PDB file of C-alpha atoms in Angstrom:
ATOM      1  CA  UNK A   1      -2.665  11.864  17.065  1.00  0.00           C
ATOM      2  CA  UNK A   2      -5.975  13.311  16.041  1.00  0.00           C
ATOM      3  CA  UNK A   3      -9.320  13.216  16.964  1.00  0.00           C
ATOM      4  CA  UNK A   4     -10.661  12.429  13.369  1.00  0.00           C
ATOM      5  CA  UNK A   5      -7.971  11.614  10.735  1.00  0.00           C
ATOM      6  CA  UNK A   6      -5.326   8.928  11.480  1.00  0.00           C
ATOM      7  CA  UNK A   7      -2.447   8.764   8.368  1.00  0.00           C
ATOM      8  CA  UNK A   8       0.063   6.119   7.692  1.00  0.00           C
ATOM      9  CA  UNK A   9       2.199   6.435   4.566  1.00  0.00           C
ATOM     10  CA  UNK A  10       3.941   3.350   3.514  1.00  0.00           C
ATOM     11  CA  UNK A  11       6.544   2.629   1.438  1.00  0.00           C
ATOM     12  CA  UNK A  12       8.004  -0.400  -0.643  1.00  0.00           C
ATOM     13  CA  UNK A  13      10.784  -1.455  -2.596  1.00  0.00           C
ATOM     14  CA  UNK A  14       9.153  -5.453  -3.258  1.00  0.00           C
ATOM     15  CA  UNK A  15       9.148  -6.025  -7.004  1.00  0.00           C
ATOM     16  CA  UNK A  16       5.583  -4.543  -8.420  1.00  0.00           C
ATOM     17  CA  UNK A  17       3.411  -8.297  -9.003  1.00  0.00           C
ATOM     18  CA  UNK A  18       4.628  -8.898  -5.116  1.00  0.00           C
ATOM     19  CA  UNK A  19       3.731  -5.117  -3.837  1.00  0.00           C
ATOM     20  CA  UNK A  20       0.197  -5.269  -5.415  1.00  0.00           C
ATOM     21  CA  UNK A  21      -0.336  -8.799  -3.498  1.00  0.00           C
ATOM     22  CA  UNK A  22       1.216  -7.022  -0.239  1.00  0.00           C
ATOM     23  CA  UNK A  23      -1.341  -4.238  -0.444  1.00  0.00           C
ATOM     24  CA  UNK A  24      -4.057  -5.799  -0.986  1.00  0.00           C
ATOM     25  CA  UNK A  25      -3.559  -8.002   2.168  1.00  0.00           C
ATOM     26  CA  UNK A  26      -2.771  -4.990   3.874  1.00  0.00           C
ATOM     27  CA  UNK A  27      -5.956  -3.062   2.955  1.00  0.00           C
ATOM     28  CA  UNK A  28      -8.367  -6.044   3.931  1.00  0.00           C
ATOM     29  CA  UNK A  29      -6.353  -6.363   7.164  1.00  0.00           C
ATOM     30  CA  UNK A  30      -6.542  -2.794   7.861  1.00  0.00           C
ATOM     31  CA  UNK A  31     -10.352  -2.767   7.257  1.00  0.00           C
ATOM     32  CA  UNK A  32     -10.745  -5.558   9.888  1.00  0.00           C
ATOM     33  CA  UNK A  33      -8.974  -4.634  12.541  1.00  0.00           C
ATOM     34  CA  UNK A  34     -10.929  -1.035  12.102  1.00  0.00           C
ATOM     35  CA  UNK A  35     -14.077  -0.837   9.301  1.00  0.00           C
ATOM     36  CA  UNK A  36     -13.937   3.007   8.627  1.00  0.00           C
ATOM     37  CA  UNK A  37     -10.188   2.834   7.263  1.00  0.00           C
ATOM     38  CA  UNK A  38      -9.817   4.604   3.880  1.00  0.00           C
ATOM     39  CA  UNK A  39      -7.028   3.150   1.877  1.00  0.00           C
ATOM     40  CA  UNK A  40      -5.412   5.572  -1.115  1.00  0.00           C
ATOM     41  CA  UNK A  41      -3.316   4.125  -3.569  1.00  0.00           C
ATOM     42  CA  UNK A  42      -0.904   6.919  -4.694  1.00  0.00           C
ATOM     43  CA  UNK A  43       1.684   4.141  -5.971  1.00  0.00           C
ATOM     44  CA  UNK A  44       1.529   4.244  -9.584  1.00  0.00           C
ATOM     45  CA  UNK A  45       3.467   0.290  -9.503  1.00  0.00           C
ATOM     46  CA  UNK A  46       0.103  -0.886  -7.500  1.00  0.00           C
ATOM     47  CA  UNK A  47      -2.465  -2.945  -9.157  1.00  0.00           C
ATOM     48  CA  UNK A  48      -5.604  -3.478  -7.500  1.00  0.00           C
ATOM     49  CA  UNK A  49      -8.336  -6.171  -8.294  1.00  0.00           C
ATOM     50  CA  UNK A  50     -11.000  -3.622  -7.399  1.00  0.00           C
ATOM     51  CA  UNK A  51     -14.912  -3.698  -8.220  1.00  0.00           C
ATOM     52  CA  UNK A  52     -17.400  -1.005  -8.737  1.00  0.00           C
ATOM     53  CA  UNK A  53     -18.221   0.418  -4.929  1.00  0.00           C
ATOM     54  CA  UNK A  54     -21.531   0.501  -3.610  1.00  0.00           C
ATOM     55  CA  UNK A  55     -22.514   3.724  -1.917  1.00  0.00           C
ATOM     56  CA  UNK A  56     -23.368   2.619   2.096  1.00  0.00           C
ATOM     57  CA  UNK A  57     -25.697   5.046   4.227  1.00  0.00           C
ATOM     58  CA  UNK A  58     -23.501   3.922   7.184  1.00  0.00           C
ATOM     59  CA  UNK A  59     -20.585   5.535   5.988  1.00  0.00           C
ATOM     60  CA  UNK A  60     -20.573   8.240   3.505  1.00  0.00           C
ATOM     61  CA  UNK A  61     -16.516   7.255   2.537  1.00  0.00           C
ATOM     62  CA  UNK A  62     -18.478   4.405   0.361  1.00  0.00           C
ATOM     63  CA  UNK A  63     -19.155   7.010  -2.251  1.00  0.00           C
ATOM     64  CA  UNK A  64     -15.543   7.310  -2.733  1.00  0.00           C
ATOM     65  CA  UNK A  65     -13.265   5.433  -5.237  1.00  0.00           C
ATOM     66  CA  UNK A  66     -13.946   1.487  -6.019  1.00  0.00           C
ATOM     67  CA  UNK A  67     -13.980  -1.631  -3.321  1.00  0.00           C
ATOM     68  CA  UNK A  68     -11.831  -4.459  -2.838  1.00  0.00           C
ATOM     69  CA  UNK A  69     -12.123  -7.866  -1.716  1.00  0.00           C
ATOM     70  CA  UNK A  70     -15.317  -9.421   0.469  1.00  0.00           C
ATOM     71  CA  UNK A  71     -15.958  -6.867   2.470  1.00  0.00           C
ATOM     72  CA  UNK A  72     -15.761  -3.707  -0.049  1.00  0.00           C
ATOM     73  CA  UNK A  73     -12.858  -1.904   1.083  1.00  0.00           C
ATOM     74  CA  UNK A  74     -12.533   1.293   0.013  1.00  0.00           C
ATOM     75  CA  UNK A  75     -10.153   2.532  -2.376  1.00  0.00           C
ATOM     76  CA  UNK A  76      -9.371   5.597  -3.620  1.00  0.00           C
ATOM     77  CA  UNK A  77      -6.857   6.619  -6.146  1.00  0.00           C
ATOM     78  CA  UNK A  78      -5.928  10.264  -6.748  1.00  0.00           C
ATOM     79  CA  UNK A  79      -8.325  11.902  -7.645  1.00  0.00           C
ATOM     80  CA  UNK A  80     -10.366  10.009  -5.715  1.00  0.00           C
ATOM     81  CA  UNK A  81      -8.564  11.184  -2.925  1.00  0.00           C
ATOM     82  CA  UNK A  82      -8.534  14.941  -4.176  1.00  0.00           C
ATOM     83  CA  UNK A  83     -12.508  14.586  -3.762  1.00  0.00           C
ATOM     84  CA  UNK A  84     -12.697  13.411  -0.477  1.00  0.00           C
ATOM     85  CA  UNK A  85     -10.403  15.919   0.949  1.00  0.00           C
ATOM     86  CA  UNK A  86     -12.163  18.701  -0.775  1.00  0.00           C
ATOM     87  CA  UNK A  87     -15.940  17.517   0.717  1.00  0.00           C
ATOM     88  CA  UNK A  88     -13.864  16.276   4.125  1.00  0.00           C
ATOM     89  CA  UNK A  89     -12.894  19.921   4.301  1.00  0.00           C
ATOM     90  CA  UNK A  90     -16.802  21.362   3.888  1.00  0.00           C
ATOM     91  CA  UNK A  91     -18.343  21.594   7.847  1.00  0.00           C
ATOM     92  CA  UNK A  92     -21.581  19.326   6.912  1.00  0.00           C
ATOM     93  CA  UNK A  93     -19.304  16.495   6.217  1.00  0.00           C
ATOM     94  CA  UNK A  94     -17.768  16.131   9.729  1.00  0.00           C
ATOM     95  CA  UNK A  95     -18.831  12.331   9.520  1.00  0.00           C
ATOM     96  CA  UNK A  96     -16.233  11.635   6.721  1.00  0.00           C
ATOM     97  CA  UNK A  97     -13.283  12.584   9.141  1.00  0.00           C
ATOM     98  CA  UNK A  98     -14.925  10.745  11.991  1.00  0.00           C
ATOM     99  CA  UNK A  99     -12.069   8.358  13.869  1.00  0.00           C
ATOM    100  CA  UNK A 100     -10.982   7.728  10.473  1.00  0.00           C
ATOM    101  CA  UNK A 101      -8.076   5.828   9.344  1.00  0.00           C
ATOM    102  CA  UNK A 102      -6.563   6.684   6.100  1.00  0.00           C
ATOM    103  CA  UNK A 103      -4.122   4.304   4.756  1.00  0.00           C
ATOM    104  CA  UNK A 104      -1.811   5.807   2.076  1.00  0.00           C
ATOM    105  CA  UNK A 105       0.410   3.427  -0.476  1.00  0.00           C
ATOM    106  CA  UNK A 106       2.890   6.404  -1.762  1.00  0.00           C
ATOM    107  CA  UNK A 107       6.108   6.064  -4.127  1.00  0.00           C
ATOM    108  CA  UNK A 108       8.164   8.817  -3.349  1.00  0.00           C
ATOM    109  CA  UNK A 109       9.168   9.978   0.380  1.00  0.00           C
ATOM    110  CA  UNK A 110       6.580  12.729   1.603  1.00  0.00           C
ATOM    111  CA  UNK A 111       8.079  16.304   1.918  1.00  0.00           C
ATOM    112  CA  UNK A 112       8.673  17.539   5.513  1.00  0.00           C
ATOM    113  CA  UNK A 113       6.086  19.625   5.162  1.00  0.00           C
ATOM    114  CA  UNK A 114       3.660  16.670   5.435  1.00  0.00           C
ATOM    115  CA  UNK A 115       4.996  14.999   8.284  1.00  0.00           C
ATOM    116  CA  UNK A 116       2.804  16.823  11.329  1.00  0.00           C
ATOM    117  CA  UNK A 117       0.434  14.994  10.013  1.00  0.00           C
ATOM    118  CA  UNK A 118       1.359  11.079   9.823  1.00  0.00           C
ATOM    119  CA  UNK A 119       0.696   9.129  12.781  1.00  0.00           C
ATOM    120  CA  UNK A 120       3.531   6.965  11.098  1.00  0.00           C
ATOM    121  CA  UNK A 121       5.671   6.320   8.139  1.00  0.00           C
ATOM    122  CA  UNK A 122       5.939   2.537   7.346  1.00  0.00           C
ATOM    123  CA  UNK A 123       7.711   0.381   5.408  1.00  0.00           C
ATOM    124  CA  UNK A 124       7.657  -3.003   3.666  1.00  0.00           C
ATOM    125  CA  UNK A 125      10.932  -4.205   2.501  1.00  0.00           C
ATOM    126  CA  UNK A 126      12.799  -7.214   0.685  1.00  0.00           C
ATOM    127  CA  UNK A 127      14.961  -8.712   3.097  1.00  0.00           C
ATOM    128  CA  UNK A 128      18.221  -7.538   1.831  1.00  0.00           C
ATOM    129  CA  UNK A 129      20.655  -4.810   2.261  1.00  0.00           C
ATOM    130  CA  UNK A 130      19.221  -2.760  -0.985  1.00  0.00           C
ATOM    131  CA  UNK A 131      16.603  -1.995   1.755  1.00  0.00           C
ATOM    132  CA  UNK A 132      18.902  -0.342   3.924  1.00  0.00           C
ATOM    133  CA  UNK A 133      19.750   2.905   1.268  1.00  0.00           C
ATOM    134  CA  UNK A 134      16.046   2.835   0.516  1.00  0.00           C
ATOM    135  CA  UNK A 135      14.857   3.931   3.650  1.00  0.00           C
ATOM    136  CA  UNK A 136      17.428   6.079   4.525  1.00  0.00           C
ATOM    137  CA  UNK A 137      16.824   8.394   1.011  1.00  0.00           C
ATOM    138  CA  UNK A 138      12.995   8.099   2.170  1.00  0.00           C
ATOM    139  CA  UNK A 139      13.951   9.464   5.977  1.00  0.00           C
ATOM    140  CA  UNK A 140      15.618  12.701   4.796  1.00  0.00           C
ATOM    141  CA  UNK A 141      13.294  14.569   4.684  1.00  0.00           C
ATOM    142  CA  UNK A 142      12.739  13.831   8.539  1.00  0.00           C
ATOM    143  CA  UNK A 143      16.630  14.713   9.174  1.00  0.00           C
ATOM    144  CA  UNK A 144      16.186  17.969   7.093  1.00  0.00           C
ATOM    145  CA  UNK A 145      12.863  19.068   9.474  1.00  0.00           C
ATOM    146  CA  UNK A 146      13.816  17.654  12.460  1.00  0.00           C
ATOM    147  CA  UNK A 147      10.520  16.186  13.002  1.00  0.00           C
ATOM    148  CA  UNK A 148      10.762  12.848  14.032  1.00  0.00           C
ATOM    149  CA  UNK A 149       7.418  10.582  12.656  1.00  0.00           C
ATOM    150  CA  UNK A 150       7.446   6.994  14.418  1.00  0.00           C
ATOM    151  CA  UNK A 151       9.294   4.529  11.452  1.00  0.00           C
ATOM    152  CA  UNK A 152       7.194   1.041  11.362  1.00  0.00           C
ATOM    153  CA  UNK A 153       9.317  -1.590   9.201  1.00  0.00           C
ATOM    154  CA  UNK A 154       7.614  -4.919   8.428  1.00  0.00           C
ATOM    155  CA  UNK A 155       9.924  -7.607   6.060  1.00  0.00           C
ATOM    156  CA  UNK A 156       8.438  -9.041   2.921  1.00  0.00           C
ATOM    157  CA  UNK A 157       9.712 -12.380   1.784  1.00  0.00           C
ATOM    158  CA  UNK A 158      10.590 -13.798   4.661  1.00  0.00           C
ATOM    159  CA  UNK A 159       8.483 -16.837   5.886  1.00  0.00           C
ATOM    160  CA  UNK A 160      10.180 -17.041   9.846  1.00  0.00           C
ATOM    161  CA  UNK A 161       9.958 -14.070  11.924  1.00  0.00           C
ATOM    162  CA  UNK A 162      12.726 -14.849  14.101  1.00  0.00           C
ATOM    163  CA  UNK A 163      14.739 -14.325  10.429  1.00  0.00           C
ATOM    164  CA  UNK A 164      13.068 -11.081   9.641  1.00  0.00           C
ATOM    165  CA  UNK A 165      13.636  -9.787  12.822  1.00  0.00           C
ATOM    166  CA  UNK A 166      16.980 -10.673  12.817  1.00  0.00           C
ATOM    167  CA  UNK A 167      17.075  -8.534   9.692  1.00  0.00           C
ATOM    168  CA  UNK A 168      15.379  -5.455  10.749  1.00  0.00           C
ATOM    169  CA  UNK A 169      17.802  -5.172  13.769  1.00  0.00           C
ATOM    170  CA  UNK A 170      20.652  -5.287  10.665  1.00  0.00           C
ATOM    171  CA  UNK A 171      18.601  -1.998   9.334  1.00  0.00           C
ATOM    172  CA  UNK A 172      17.913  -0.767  12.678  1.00  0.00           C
ATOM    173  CA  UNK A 173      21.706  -0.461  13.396  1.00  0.00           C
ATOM    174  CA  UNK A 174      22.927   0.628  10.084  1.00  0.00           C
ATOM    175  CA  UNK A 175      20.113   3.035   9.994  1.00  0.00           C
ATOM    176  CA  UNK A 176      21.083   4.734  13.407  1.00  0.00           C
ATOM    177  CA  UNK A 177      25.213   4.408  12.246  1.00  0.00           C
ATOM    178  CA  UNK A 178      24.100   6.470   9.691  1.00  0.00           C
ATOM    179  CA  UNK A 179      21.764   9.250  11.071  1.00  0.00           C
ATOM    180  CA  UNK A 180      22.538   9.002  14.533  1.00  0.00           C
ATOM    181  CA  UNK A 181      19.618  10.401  16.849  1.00  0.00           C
ATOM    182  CA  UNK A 182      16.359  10.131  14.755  1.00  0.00           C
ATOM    183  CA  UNK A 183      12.998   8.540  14.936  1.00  0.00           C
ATOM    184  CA  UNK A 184      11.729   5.471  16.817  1.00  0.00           C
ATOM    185  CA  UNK A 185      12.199   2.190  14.674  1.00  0.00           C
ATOM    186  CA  UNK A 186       9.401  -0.059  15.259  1.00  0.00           C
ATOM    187  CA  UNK A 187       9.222  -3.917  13.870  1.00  0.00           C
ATOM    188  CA  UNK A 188       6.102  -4.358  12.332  1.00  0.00           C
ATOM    189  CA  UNK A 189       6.198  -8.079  11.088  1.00  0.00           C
ATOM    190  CA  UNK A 190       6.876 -10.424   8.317  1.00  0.00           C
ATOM    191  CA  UNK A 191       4.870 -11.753   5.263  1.00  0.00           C
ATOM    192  CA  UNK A 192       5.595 -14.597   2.721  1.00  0.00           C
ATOM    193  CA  UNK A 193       3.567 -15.682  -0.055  1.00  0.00           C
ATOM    194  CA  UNK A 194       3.222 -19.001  -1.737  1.00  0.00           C
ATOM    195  CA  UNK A 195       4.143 -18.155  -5.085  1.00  0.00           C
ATOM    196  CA  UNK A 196       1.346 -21.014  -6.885  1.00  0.00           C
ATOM    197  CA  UNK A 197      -1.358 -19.900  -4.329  1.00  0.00           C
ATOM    198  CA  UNK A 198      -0.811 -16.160  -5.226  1.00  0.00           C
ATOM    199  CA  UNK A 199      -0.891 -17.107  -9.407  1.00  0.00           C
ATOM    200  CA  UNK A 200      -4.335 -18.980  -8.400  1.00  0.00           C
ATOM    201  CA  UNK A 201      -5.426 -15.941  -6.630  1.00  0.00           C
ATOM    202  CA  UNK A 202      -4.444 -13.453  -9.237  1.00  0.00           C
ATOM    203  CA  UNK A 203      -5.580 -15.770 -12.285  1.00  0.00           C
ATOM    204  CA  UNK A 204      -9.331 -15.656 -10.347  1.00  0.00           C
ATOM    205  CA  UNK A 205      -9.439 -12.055  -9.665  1.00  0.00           C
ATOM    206  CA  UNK A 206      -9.795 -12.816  -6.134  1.00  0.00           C
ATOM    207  CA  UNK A 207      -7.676 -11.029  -3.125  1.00  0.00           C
ATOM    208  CA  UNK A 208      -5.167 -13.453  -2.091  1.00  0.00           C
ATOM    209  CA  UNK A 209      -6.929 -13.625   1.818  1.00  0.00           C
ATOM    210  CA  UNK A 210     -10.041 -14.285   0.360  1.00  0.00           C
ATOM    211  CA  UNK A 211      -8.822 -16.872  -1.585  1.00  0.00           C
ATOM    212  CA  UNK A 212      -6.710 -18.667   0.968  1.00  0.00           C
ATOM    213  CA  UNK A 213      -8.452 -17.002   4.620  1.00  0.00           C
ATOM    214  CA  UNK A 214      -6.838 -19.952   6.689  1.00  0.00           C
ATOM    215  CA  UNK A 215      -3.699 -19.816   5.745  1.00  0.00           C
ATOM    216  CA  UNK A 216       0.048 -18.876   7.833  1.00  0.00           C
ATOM    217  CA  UNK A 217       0.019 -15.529   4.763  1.00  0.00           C
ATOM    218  CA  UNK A 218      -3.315 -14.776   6.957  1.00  0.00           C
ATOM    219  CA  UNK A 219      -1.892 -14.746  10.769  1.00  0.00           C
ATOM    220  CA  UNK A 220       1.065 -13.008   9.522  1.00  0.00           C
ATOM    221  CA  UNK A 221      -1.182 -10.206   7.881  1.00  0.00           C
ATOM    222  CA  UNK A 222      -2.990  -9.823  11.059  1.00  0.00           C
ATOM    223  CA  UNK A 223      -0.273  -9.589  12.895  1.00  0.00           C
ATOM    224  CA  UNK A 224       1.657  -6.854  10.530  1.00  0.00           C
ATOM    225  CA  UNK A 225      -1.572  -4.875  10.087  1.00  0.00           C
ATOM    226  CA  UNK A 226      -1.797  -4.234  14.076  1.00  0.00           C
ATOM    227  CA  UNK A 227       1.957  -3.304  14.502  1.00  0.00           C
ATOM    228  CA  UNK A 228       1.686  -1.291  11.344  1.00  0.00           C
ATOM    229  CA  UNK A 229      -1.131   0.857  12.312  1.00  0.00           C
ATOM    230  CA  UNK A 230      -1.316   0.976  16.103  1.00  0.00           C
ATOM    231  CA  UNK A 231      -2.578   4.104  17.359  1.00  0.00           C
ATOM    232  CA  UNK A 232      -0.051   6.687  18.982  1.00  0.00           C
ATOM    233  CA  UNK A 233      -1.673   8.190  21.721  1.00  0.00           C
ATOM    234  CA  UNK A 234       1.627  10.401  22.544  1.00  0.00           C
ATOM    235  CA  UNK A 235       1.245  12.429  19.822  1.00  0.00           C
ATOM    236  CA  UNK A 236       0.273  15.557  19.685  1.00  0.00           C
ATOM    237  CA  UNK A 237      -2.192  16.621  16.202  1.00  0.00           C
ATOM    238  CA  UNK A 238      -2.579  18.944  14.580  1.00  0.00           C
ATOM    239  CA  UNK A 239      -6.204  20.974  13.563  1.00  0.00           C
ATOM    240  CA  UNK A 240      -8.164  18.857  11.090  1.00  0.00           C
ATOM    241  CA  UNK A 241      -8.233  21.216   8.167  1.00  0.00           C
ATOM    242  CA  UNK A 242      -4.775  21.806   7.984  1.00  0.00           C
ATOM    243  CA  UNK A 243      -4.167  18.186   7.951  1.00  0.00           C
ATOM    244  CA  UNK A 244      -6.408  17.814   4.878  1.00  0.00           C
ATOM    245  CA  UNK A 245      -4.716  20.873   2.898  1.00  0.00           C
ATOM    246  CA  UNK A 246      -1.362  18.904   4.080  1.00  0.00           C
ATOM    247  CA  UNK A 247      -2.505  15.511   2.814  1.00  0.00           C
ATOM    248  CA  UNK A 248      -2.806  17.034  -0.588  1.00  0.00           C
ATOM    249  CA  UNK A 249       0.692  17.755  -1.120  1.00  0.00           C
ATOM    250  CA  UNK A 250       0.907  13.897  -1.075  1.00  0.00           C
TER     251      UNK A 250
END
């Protein structure tokens, strides 16, 4: 989409122990499959067993927010996030916008007027029809603009993906019953947890992948982190500075 920034929002209706768990994973993935990605955490029901962040000459993002996990992703919360897009926005620090990803947890559906800038809007959902209404109320705002953002959908809960796939064709269809034309759905994935490994985890501060890095949670991860934040290379962007001043609504 752009040359610099890259934004995904994401969205989830998992219950709040479960959706700090999920974004954790997702953060660490995300920082793996590309090591500049920014992650914001805008969701007020996120918890986050973050550390003090050390400041990194190699990127300048380090001075931002806390880390998480093994290999110190970044974190910002926000006003962390107000920071960086103020100094983003200053010419010297070019470097900060720099084929960066920016990975943003939100609770609330962005306005339209936000939408030019995501490269796509995902979600992570329970695997039951609840899900369905949930993601509809968040696409409105897409129906009211008529801008279509690419909708990435990834299924929480579910250990098979045959079975999650199964259910995001169910949302797929009722989705497009409802609004007709609209954006491109896009399957992003499943992810289960074992409940007793993720009570170890938590009870030893540790990120669940870091605690358990060989496990089936960890191939799923990887695989919902690359279908979740593939690049679009169709899309058209939008100038960098308006996309920061846009970001802010957020």
């Amino acid at each position: 989409m752009m040359a610099g920034l890259l934004a995904y929002a994401l969205m989830s209706n998992i219950p709040k122990p479960l959706r700090g768990i999920c974004a954790e994973t997702i953060i660490l993935e995300a920082q793996e499959l590309d090591p500049r990605t920014l992650s914001v955490n805008l969701d007020a029901d996120i918890r986050l067993p973050c550390k003090q962040a050390r400041a990194s000459r190699e990127d300048p993002a380090s001075r931002y927010g806390k880390a998480l996990g093994a290999p110190d992703a970044p974190v910002l919360d926000r006003e962390d996030f107000k920071d960086f897009l103020r100094d983003a926005g200053k010419q010297r620090n070019a470097e900060l916008l720099r084929d960066r990803p920016l990975v943003i947890f939100i609770d609330k559906a962005p306005v339209k007027e936000v939408l030019p800038v995501l490269e796509a809007l995902c979600f992570l959902v329970n695997p039951d029809h609840a899900s369905i209404p949930f993601i509809y109320n968040a696409l409105k705002s897409q129906n009211e603009s008529g801008m279509h953002v690419p909708v990435r959908i990834a299924i929480a809960g579910e250990p098979a993906i045959e079975k999650a796939a199964e259910f995001f064709l169910i949302i797929r269809k009722e989705l497009e019953d409802l609004r007709g034309k609209g954006p491109e759905f896009i399957f992003s994935g499943n992810i289960h947890f074992n409940q007793d490994e993720a009570e170890l985890a938590m009870g030893f501060n540790l990120a669940f992948i870091d605690a358990f890095k060989n496990g089936a949670t960890h191939g799923q991860a990887k695989y919902m982190a690359k279908r979740l934040f593939a690049r679009d290379l169709t899309r058209a962007g939008i100038p960098e500075q308006d996309s920061l001043n846009l970001l802010g609504i957020l």
